[in-house]
PDB file of C-alpha atoms in Angstrom:
ATOM      1  CA  MET P   1       0.000   0.000   0.000  1.00 52.00           C
ATOM      2  CA  ALA P   2       1.375   3.432  -0.966  1.00 60.00           C
ATOM      3  CA  ALA P   3       2.276   5.852   1.824  1.00 69.00           C
ATOM      4  CA  THR P   4      -0.163   8.679   2.488  1.00 81.00           C
ATOM      5  CA  ARG P   5       0.775  12.335   2.549  1.00 84.00           C
ATOM      6  CA  LEU P   6       0.680  12.389   6.350  1.00 84.00           C
ATOM      7  CA  GLU P   7       3.003   9.391   6.556  1.00 82.00           C
ATOM      8  CA  LEU P   8       5.470  10.996   4.134  1.00 85.00           C
ATOM      9  CA  ASN P   9       5.485  14.185   6.208  1.00 86.00           C
ATOM     10  CA  LEU P  10       6.018  12.105   9.333  1.00 81.00           C
ATOM     11  CA  MET P  11       8.981  10.312   7.764  1.00 84.00           C
ATOM     12  CA  ARG P  12      10.551  13.609   6.623  1.00 87.00           C
ATOM     13  CA  LEU P  13      10.139  15.232  10.034  1.00 87.00           C
ATOM     14  CA  LEU P  14      11.418  12.095  11.765  1.00 83.00           C
ATOM     15  CA  SER P  15      14.521  12.092   9.579  1.00 85.00           C
ATOM     16  CA  ARG P  16      15.069  15.777  10.364  1.00 84.00           C
ATOM     17  CA  CYS P  17      14.735  15.122  14.114  1.00 85.00           C
ATOM     18  CA  GLU P  18      17.238  12.269  13.919  1.00 82.00           C
ATOM     19  CA  ALA P  19      19.693  14.568  12.145  1.00 83.00           C
ATOM     20  CA  LEU P  20      19.228  17.272  14.814  1.00 80.00           C
ATOM     21  CA  ALA P  21      19.655  14.725  17.605  1.00 78.00           C
ATOM     22  CA  ALA P  22      22.971  13.588  16.102  1.00 80.00           C
ATOM     23  CA  GLU P  23      24.355  17.149  16.194  1.00 80.00           C
ATOM     24  CA  ARG P  24      25.821  18.931  19.207  1.00 75.00           C
ATOM     25  CA  ARG P  25      23.136  21.381  20.260  1.00 72.00           C
ATOM     26  CA  ASP P  26      23.206  24.476  22.429  1.00 73.00           C
ATOM     27  CA  PRO P  27      21.368  24.342  25.759  1.00 69.00           C
ATOM     28  CA  GLY P  28      18.861  26.901  24.459  1.00 70.00           C
ATOM     29  CA  GLU P  29      18.045  24.891  21.320  1.00 76.00           C
ATOM     30  CA  TRP P  30      14.251  24.533  21.085  1.00 80.00           C
ATOM     31  CA  ARG P  31      13.602  23.160  17.615  1.00 84.00           C
ATOM     32  CA  LEU P  32      14.071  19.480  18.416  1.00 80.00           C
ATOM     33  CA  GLU P  33      11.587  19.588  21.291  1.00 84.00           C
ATOM     34  CA  LYS P  34       8.969  21.294  19.097  1.00 86.00           C
ATOM     35  CA  TYR P  35       9.612  18.857  16.277  1.00 85.00           C
ATOM     36  CA  VAL P  36       9.171  15.858  18.591  1.00 85.00           C
ATOM     37  CA  ALA P  37       5.877  17.292  19.882  1.00 87.00           C
ATOM     38  CA  ALA P  38       4.730  17.694  16.268  1.00 88.00           C
ATOM     39  CA  LEU P  39       5.798  14.093  15.592  1.00 85.00           C
ATOM     40  CA  GLU P  40       3.601  12.877  18.447  1.00 87.00           C
ATOM     41  CA  ASP P  41       0.597  14.746  17.035  1.00 87.00           C
ATOM     42  CA  MET P  42       1.207  13.410  13.526  1.00 86.00           C
ATOM     43  CA  LEU P  43       1.605   9.872  14.838  1.00 83.00           C
ATOM     44  CA  ARG P  44      -1.712  10.089  16.680  1.00 86.00           C
ATOM     45  CA  GLU P  45      -3.424  11.362  13.519  1.00 86.00           C
ATOM     46  CA  LEU P  46      -1.821   8.585  11.481  1.00 83.00           C
ATOM     47  CA  LYS P  47      -3.146   5.917  13.854  1.00 84.00           C
ATOM     48  CA  LYS P  48      -6.681   7.312  13.474  1.00 84.00           C
ATOM     49  CA  GLN P  49      -6.670   7.160   9.661  1.00 80.00           C
ATOM     50  CA  ALA P  50      -8.521   4.403   7.843  1.00 78.00           C
ATOM     51  CA  SER P  51      -5.628   3.803   5.424  1.00 77.00           C
ATOM     52  CA  LYS P  52      -3.006   3.566   8.143  1.00 79.00           C
ATOM     53  CA  PRO P  53       0.238   1.607   7.622  1.00 80.00           C
ATOM     54  CA  ALA P  54       0.945  -1.889   8.881  1.00 83.00           C
ATOM     55  CA  PRO P  55       1.049  -2.417  12.679  1.00 83.00           C
ATOM     56  CA  GLU P  56       4.774  -3.268  12.540  1.00 87.00           C
ATOM     57  CA  LEU P  57       5.539   0.041  10.814  1.00 84.00           C
ATOM     58  CA  LEU P  58       3.405   1.985  13.290  1.00 84.00           C
ATOM     59  CA  ASN P  59       5.232   0.320  16.170  1.00 87.00           C
ATOM     60  CA  GLU P  60       8.559   1.308  14.623  1.00 87.00           C
ATOM     61  CA  TYR P  61       7.428   4.940  14.290  1.00 84.00           C
ATOM     62  CA  SER P  62       6.259   4.943  17.916  1.00 86.00           C
ATOM     63  CA  ARG P  63       9.551   3.403  19.030  1.00 87.00           C
ATOM     64  CA  LYS P  64      11.586   6.134  17.313  1.00 87.00           C
ATOM     65  CA  VAL P  65       9.381   8.966  18.616  1.00 86.00           C
ATOM     66  CA  ASP P  66       9.594   7.561  22.159  1.00 87.00           C
ATOM     67  CA  PHE P  67      13.373   7.332  21.799  1.00 85.00           C
ATOM     68  CA  LEU P  68      13.661  10.991  20.780  1.00 83.00           C
ATOM     69  CA  LYS P  69      11.329  12.019  23.600  1.00 85.00           C
ATOM     70  CA  GLY P  70      13.358  10.037  26.138  1.00 85.00           C
ATOM     71  CA  LEU P  71      16.567  11.539  24.758  1.00 81.00           C
ATOM     72  CA  LEU P  72      15.247  15.052  25.374  1.00 81.00           C
ATOM     73  CA  GLU P  73      14.176  14.143  28.902  1.00 84.00           C
ATOM     74  CA  ALA P  74      17.605  12.646  29.610  1.00 80.00           C
ATOM     75  CA  GLU P  75      19.348  15.806  28.412  1.00 80.00           C
ATOM     76  CA  LYS P  76      17.378  17.862  30.955  1.00 81.00           C
ATOM     77  CA  LEU P  77      18.979  15.946  33.840  1.00 79.00           C
ATOM     78  CA  THR P  78      21.766  17.736  35.704  1.00 77.00           C
ATOM     79  CA  SER P  79      24.108  14.895  36.643  1.00 75.00           C
ATOM     80  CA  SER P  80      26.101  13.055  33.983  1.00 73.00           C
ATOM     81  CA  THR P  81      25.553   9.824  35.902  1.00 74.00           C
ATOM     82  CA  GLU P  82      21.793  10.255  35.744  1.00 78.00           C
ATOM     83  CA  LYS P  83      22.067  11.011  32.037  1.00 75.00           C
ATOM     84  CA  ALA P  84      24.102   7.850  31.490  1.00 75.00           C
ATOM     85  CA  LEU P  85      21.541   5.768  33.381  1.00 76.00           C
ATOM     86  CA  ALA P  86      18.647   7.324  31.487  1.00 77.00           C
ATOM     87  CA  ASN P  87      20.341   6.752  28.111  1.00 74.00           C
ATOM     88  CA  GLN P  88      21.073   3.170  29.097  1.00 75.00           C
ATOM     89  CA  PHE P  89      17.361   2.331  29.104  1.00 75.00           C
ATOM     90  CA  LEU P  90      16.484   4.063  25.811  1.00 81.00           C
ATOM     91  CA  ALA P  91      15.413   1.793  22.944  1.00 80.00           C
ATOM     92  CA  PRO P  92      16.401   3.037  19.462  1.00 80.00           C
ATOM     93  CA  GLY P  93      14.652   2.075  16.236  1.00 78.00           C
ATOM     94  CA  ARG P  94      15.332  -1.222  14.480  1.00 78.00           C
ATOM     95  CA  THR P  95      14.988  -0.134  10.834  1.00 83.00           C
ATOM     96  CA  PRO P  96      16.308   2.881   8.881  1.00 80.00           C
ATOM     97  CA  THR P  97      13.905   5.762   8.351  1.00 78.00           C
ATOM     98  CA  THR P  98      15.059   6.514   4.786  1.00 77.00           C
ATOM     99  CA  THR P  99      16.559   4.342   2.078  1.00 75.00           C
ATOM    100  CA  LYS P 100      19.820   6.289   2.228  1.00 77.00           C
ATOM    101  CA  GLU P 101      20.594   4.996   5.719  1.00 74.00           C
ATOM    102  CA  ARG P 102      22.511   1.758   6.123  1.00 76.00           C
ATOM    103  CA  THR P 103      21.964   1.591   9.874  1.00 76.00           C
ATOM    104  CA  PRO P 104      19.119   3.211  11.844  1.00 81.00           C
ATOM    105  CA  ALA P 105      19.935   6.819  12.682  1.00 79.00           C
ATOM    106  CA  THR P 106      18.435   6.454  16.158  1.00 79.00           C
ATOM    107  CA  LYS P 107      20.889   3.658  16.914  1.00 80.00           C
ATOM    108  CA  THR P 108      23.782   5.894  15.862  1.00 83.00           C
ATOM    109  CA  VAL P 109      22.433   8.718  18.019  1.00 81.00           C
ATOM    110  CA  HIS P 110      22.104   6.310  20.934  1.00 78.00           C
ATOM    111  CA  LEU P 111      25.732   5.214  20.618  1.00 82.00           C
ATOM    112  CA  GLN P 112      26.931   8.828  20.325  1.00 80.00           C
ATOM    113  CA  THR P 113      24.943   9.899  23.396  1.00 79.00           C
ATOM    114  CA  LYS P 114      26.229   6.967  25.451  1.00 77.00           C
ATOM    115  CA  ALA P 115      29.811   7.757  24.424  1.00 79.00           C
ATOM    116  CA  ARG P 116      29.301  11.444  25.268  1.00 79.00           C
ATOM    117  CA  CYS P 117      27.907  10.655  28.718  1.00 76.00           C
ATOM    118  CA  THR P 118      30.674   8.148  29.378  1.00 77.00           C
ATOM    119  CA  GLY P 119      33.265  10.767  28.409  1.00 77.00           C
ATOM    120  CA  LYS P 120      31.732  13.305  30.775  1.00 76.00           C
ATOM    121  CA  MET P 121      31.715  10.798  33.614  1.00 73.00           C
ATOM    122  CA  ARG P 122      35.354   9.946  32.892  1.00 72.00           C
ATOM    123  CA  SER P 123      36.258  13.639  32.846  1.00 73.00           C
ATOM    124  CA  GLU P 124      34.518  14.162  36.166  1.00 69.00           C
ATOM    125  CA  LEU P 125      36.324  11.193  37.668  1.00 67.00           C
ATOM    126  CA  LEU P 126      39.696  12.395  36.350  1.00 65.00           C
ATOM    127  CA  GLY P 127      38.952  15.896  37.648  1.00 59.00           C
ATOM    128  CA  THR P 128      38.169  14.423  41.041  1.00 50.00           C
ATOM    129  CA  VAL P 129      41.437  12.498  41.064  1.00 45.00           C
ATOM    130  CA  CYS P 130      43.465  15.555  40.025  1.00 45.00           C
ATOM    131  CA  PHE P 131      41.728  17.704  42.590  1.00 46.00           C
ATOM    132  CA  SER P 132      42.443  15.134  45.278  1.00 47.00           C
ATOM    133  CA  ALA P 133      46.122  15.120  44.323  1.00 45.00           C
ATOM    134  CA  ALA P 134      46.254  18.922  44.492  1.00 45.00           C
ATOM    135  CA  ALA P 135      44.530  18.833  47.842  1.00 47.00           C
ATOM    136  CA  SER P 136      47.099  16.376  49.151  1.00 48.00           C
ATOM    137  CA  PHE P 137      49.877  18.629  47.911  1.00 44.00           C
ATOM    138  CA  LEU P 138      48.323  21.616  49.681  1.00 43.00           C
ATOM    139  CA  LEU P 139      47.855  19.628  52.850  1.00 44.00           C
ATOM    140  CA  ILE P 140      51.599  19.097  52.957  1.00 45.00           C
ATOM    141  CA  TYR P 141      51.939  22.866  53.265  1.00 44.00           C
ATOM    142  CA  ARG P 142      49.312  22.923  56.027  1.00 45.00           C
ATOM    143  CA  LEU P 143      46.344  24.603  54.414  1.00 43.00           C
ATOM    144  CA  PRO P 144      43.481  23.616  56.698  1.00 47.00           C
ATOM    145  CA  HIS P 145      40.711  25.117  54.566  1.00 44.00           C
ATOM    146  CA  VAL P 146      41.385  22.548  51.857  1.00 40.00           C
ATOM    147  CA  VAL P 147      40.139  19.751  54.089  1.00 45.00           C
ATOM    148  CA  GLY P 148      36.532  20.719  53.506  1.00 50.00           C
ATOM    149  CA  LEU P 149      36.957  20.676  49.734  1.00 42.00           C
ATOM    150  CA  VAL P 150      38.640  17.278  49.789  1.00 44.00           C
ATOM    151  CA  SER P 151      35.852  15.851  51.925  1.00 55.00           C
ATOM    152  CA  ASP P 152      33.273  17.209  49.447  1.00 52.00           C
ATOM    153  CA  GLU P 153      35.093  15.607  46.546  1.00 50.00           C
ATOM    154  CA  LYS P 154      35.368  12.347  48.444  1.00 60.00           C
ATOM    155  CA  GLN P 155      31.657  12.512  49.157  1.00 64.00           C
ATOM    156  CA  SER P 156      30.877  13.075  45.473  1.00 60.00           C
ATOM    157  CA  ALA P 157      33.149  10.162  44.577  1.00 65.00           C
ATOM    158  CA  VAL P 158      31.345   7.981  47.121  1.00 70.00           C
ATOM    159  CA  GLU P 159      27.982   9.058  45.682  1.00 72.00           C
ATOM    160  CA  LEU P 160      29.187   8.254  42.186  1.00 71.00           C
ATOM    161  CA  ASP P 161      30.376   4.838  43.362  1.00 73.00           C
ATOM    162  CA  ALA P 162      26.999   4.291  44.990  1.00 78.00           C
ATOM    163  CA  VAL P 163      25.181   5.203  41.772  1.00 78.00           C
ATOM    164  CA  LEU P 164      27.432   2.925  39.734  1.00 79.00           C
ATOM    165  CA  GLN P 165      26.927   0.125  42.256  1.00 81.00           C
ATOM    166  CA  HIS P 166      23.175   0.686  42.084  1.00 81.00           C
ATOM    167  CA  HIS P 167      23.337   0.513  38.303  1.00 79.00           C
ATOM    168  CA  GLN P 168      25.339  -2.706  38.478  1.00 81.00           C
ATOM    169  CA  ASP P 169      22.859  -4.192  40.967  1.00 83.00           C
ATOM    170  CA  MET P 170      19.986  -3.275  38.652  1.00 84.00           C
ATOM    171  CA  GLN P 171      21.751  -4.950  35.734  1.00 84.00           C
ATOM    172  CA  GLU P 172      22.356  -8.085  37.814  1.00 83.00           C
ATOM    173  CA  LYS P 173      18.725  -8.087  38.920  1.00 85.00           C
ATOM    174  CA  LEU P 174      17.553  -7.738  35.320  1.00 85.00           C
ATOM    175  CA  ALA P 175      19.894 -10.548  34.287  1.00 84.00           C
ATOM    176  CA  GLU P 176      18.491 -12.792  37.034  1.00 85.00           C
ATOM    177  CA  GLU P 177      14.919 -11.968  36.002  1.00 86.00           C
ATOM    178  CA  MET P 178      15.717 -12.706  32.367  1.00 87.00           C
ATOM    179  CA  LEU P 179      17.349 -15.981  33.425  1.00 87.00           C
ATOM    180  CA  SER P 180      14.301 -16.960  35.477  1.00 85.00           C
ATOM    181  CA  LEU P 181      12.018 -16.056  32.542  1.00 88.00           C
ATOM    182  CA  ALA P 182      14.190 -18.173  30.257  1.00 89.00           C
ATOM    183  CA  ARG P 183      13.932 -21.110  32.688  1.00 88.00           C
ATOM    184  CA  SER P 184      10.164 -20.673  32.918  1.00 86.00           C
ATOM    185  CA  LEU P 185       9.889 -20.520  29.135  1.00 89.00           C
ATOM    186  CA  LYS P 186      12.011 -23.656  28.842  1.00 89.00           C
ATOM    187  CA  ASN P 187       9.829 -25.516  31.367  1.00 89.00           C
ATOM    188  CA  ASN P 188       6.651 -24.400  29.609  1.00 89.00           C
ATOM    189  CA  THR P 189       8.110 -25.474  26.276  1.00 90.00           C
ATOM    190  CA  LEU P 190       9.036 -28.904  27.650  1.00 90.00           C
ATOM    191  CA  ALA P 191       5.573 -29.316  29.188  1.00 89.00           C
ATOM    192  CA  ALA P 192       3.906 -28.325  25.923  1.00 90.00           C
ATOM    193  CA  GLN P 193       6.209 -30.711  24.066  1.00 90.00           C
ATOM    194  CA  ASN P 194       5.220 -33.583  26.378  1.00 90.00           C
ATOM    195  CA  VAL P 195       1.515 -32.801  25.933  1.00 91.00           C
ATOM    196  CA  ILE P 196       1.911 -32.683  22.154  1.00 92.00           C
ATOM    197  CA  LYS P 197       3.861 -35.948  22.258  1.00 91.00           C
ATOM    198  CA  GLN P 198       1.094 -37.631  24.265  1.00 91.00           C
ATOM    199  CA  ASP P 199      -1.550 -36.271  21.888  1.00 91.00           C
ATOM    200  CA  ASN P 200       0.425 -37.609  18.933  1.00 91.00           C
ATOM    201  CA  GLN P 201       0.657 -41.017  20.577  1.00 91.00           C
ATOM    202  CA  THR P 202      -3.075 -41.027  21.275  1.00 91.00           C
ATOM    203  CA  LEU P 203      -3.812 -39.981  17.710  1.00 91.00           C
ATOM    204  CA  SER P 204      -1.504 -42.683  16.335  1.00 90.00           C
ATOM    205  CA  HIS P 205      -3.218 -45.307  18.501  1.00 90.00           C
ATOM    206  CA  SER P 206      -6.630 -44.115  17.320  1.00 91.00           C
ATOM    207  CA  LEU P 207      -5.494 -44.311  13.696  1.00 92.00           C
ATOM    208  CA  ARG P 208      -4.194 -47.853  14.214  1.00 91.00           C
ATOM    209  CA  MET P 209      -7.475 -48.891  15.833  1.00 91.00           C
ATOM    210  CA  ALA P 210      -9.406 -47.314  12.974  1.00 91.00           C
ATOM    211  CA  ASP P 211      -7.271 -49.203  10.434  1.00 91.00           C
ATOM    212  CA  GLN P 212      -7.802 -52.460  12.310  1.00 91.00           C
ATOM    213  CA  ASN P 213     -11.552 -51.894  12.504  1.00 91.00           C
ATOM    214  CA  PHE P 214     -11.608 -51.067   8.806  1.00 91.00           C
ATOM    215  CA  GLU P 215      -9.780 -54.296   7.971  1.00 91.00           C
ATOM    216  CA  LYS P 216     -12.154 -56.311  10.165  1.00 91.00           C
ATOM    217  CA  LEU P 217     -15.169 -54.651   8.571  1.00 91.00           C
ATOM    218  CA  LYS P 218     -13.775 -55.404   5.138  1.00 90.00           C
ATOM    219  CA  ASP P 219     -13.246 -59.071   6.039  1.00 90.00           C
ATOM    220  CA  GLU P 220     -16.771 -59.366   7.418  1.00 89.00           C
ATOM    221  CA  SER P 221     -18.187 -57.734   4.291  1.00 88.00           C
ATOM    222  CA  ASP P 222     -16.313 -60.225   2.091  1.00 87.00           C
ATOM    223  CA  ARG P 223     -17.591 -63.142   4.168  1.00 85.00           C
ATOM    224  CA  LEU P 224     -21.138 -61.820   4.033  1.00 83.00           C
ATOM    225  CA  GLU P 225     -20.886 -61.395   0.281  1.00 81.00           C
ATOM    226  CA  GLN P 226     -19.572 -64.948  -0.144  1.00 79.00           C
ATOM    227  CA  HIS P 227     -22.306 -66.293   2.096  1.00 72.00           C
ATOM    228  CA  ALA P 228     -24.936 -64.448   0.076  1.00 69.00           C
ATOM    229  CA  LYS P 229     -23.527 -65.885  -3.156  1.00 68.00           C
ATOM    230  CA  LYS P 230     -23.575 -69.398  -1.709  1.00 66.00           C
ATOM    231  CA  SER P 231     -27.185 -69.115  -0.559  1.00 59.00           C
ATOM    232  CA  VAL P 232     -28.245 -67.854  -4.007  1.00 59.00           C
ATOM    233  CA  ASN P 233     -26.487 -70.781  -5.710  1.00 69.00           C
ATOM    234  CA  TRP P 234     -28.232 -73.363  -3.494  1.00 75.00           C
ATOM    235  CA  LEU P 235     -31.617 -71.761  -4.130  1.00 76.00           C
ATOM    236  CA  LEU P 236     -30.991 -71.809  -7.877  1.00 80.00           C
ATOM    237  CA  TRP P 237     -30.088 -75.500  -7.825  1.00 83.00           C
ATOM    238  CA  ILE P 238     -33.162 -76.335  -5.767  1.00 87.00           C
ATOM    239  CA  MET P 239     -35.402 -74.447  -8.230  1.00 88.00           C
ATOM    240  CA  LEU P 240     -33.830 -76.235 -11.172  1.00 89.00           C
ATOM    241  CA  ILE P 241     -34.345 -79.604  -9.513  1.00 91.00           C
ATOM    242  CA  VAL P 242     -37.983 -78.777  -8.776  1.00 93.00           C
ATOM    243  CA  VAL P 243     -38.602 -77.659 -12.375  1.00 93.00           C
ATOM    244  CA  CYS P 244     -36.988 -80.780 -13.767  1.00 93.00           C
ATOM    245  CA  PHE P 245     -39.020 -82.971 -11.422  1.00 92.00           C
ATOM    246  CA  ILE P 246     -42.238 -81.272 -12.466  1.00 93.00           C
ATOM    247  CA  PHE P 247     -41.343 -81.591 -16.149  1.00 91.00           C
ATOM    248  CA  ILE P 248     -40.560 -85.316 -15.835  1.00 92.00           C
ATOM    249  CA  SER P 249     -43.721 -85.855 -13.822  1.00 90.00           C
ATOM    250  CA  MET P 250     -45.819 -84.228 -16.519  1.00 88.00           C
ATOM    251  CA  ILE P 251     -44.259 -86.388 -19.190  1.00 87.00           C
ATOM    252  CA  LEU P 252     -44.904 -89.525 -17.178  1.00 87.00           C
ATOM    253  CA  PHE P 253     -48.434 -88.421 -16.500  1.00 84.00           C
ATOM    254  CA  ILE P 254     -49.034 -87.897 -20.187  1.00 82.00           C
ATOM    255  CA  ARG P 255     -47.560 -91.307 -21.024  1.00 82.00           C
ATOM    256  CA  ILE P 256     -49.518 -93.128 -18.398  1.00 83.00           C
ATOM    257  CA  PHE P 257     -52.812 -91.403 -18.990  1.00 74.00           C
ATOM    258  CA  PRO P 258     -53.284 -91.027 -22.743  1.00 66.00           C
ATOM    259  CA  LYS P 259     -55.633 -88.468 -24.169  1.00 58.00           C
ATOM    260  CA  LEU P 260     -59.262 -89.502 -24.130  1.00 53.00           C
ATOM    261  CA  LYS P 261     -60.901 -90.016 -27.518  1.00 50.00           C
TER     262      LYS P 261
END
């Protein structure tokens, strides 16, 4: 089915939003947020149309719009750690928006954003280490006011470690849940396989019984047919004998009792 005008406009605007998301934007940039809001409105209108695209294509459009919306919400966060966590749970599109793309643009944007957040976190960690070294150097020269700054940096490092540990715990928990779901799916599959195997055995037994009954019925039909043929043959012979007897009796009767003159 050919794409409607609304779908073509949606694809063009979606491609433009993906290009804007891949660029480095100023904090006061407002176009992408307005474009994403317009994409949501167009997607709602497209779902209401009678000649709407296939459900798989609509799901892909929704996935890309949700990714761009989540990307904007992640950029509004203040901490680079929170941004990294938010970007970790974003789901980019699976298929390219235009034919010119070899890989989905949203996937490229996702990788760029993750790399950018990781770089910021690394810079913050390196800055913390350098600041701690400078603080140690100043402590050698007995600058008491530096102690407060070092404790603040240590506290931020501890908070960052706590966030990273929390993220790791969440990943382990998700892995355990996925493993339990995989075990449950395996058990359900084995149970379904056993039920299907039993049904197949029952069906095979029923087919064998039906074949045996058919063979028995065929044998009985043949016997009945032979018996019917035999009874007809005996009746025919008896009728022939009776006719012959009557014929001979008539001849004898005529011979014995001649015709009266």
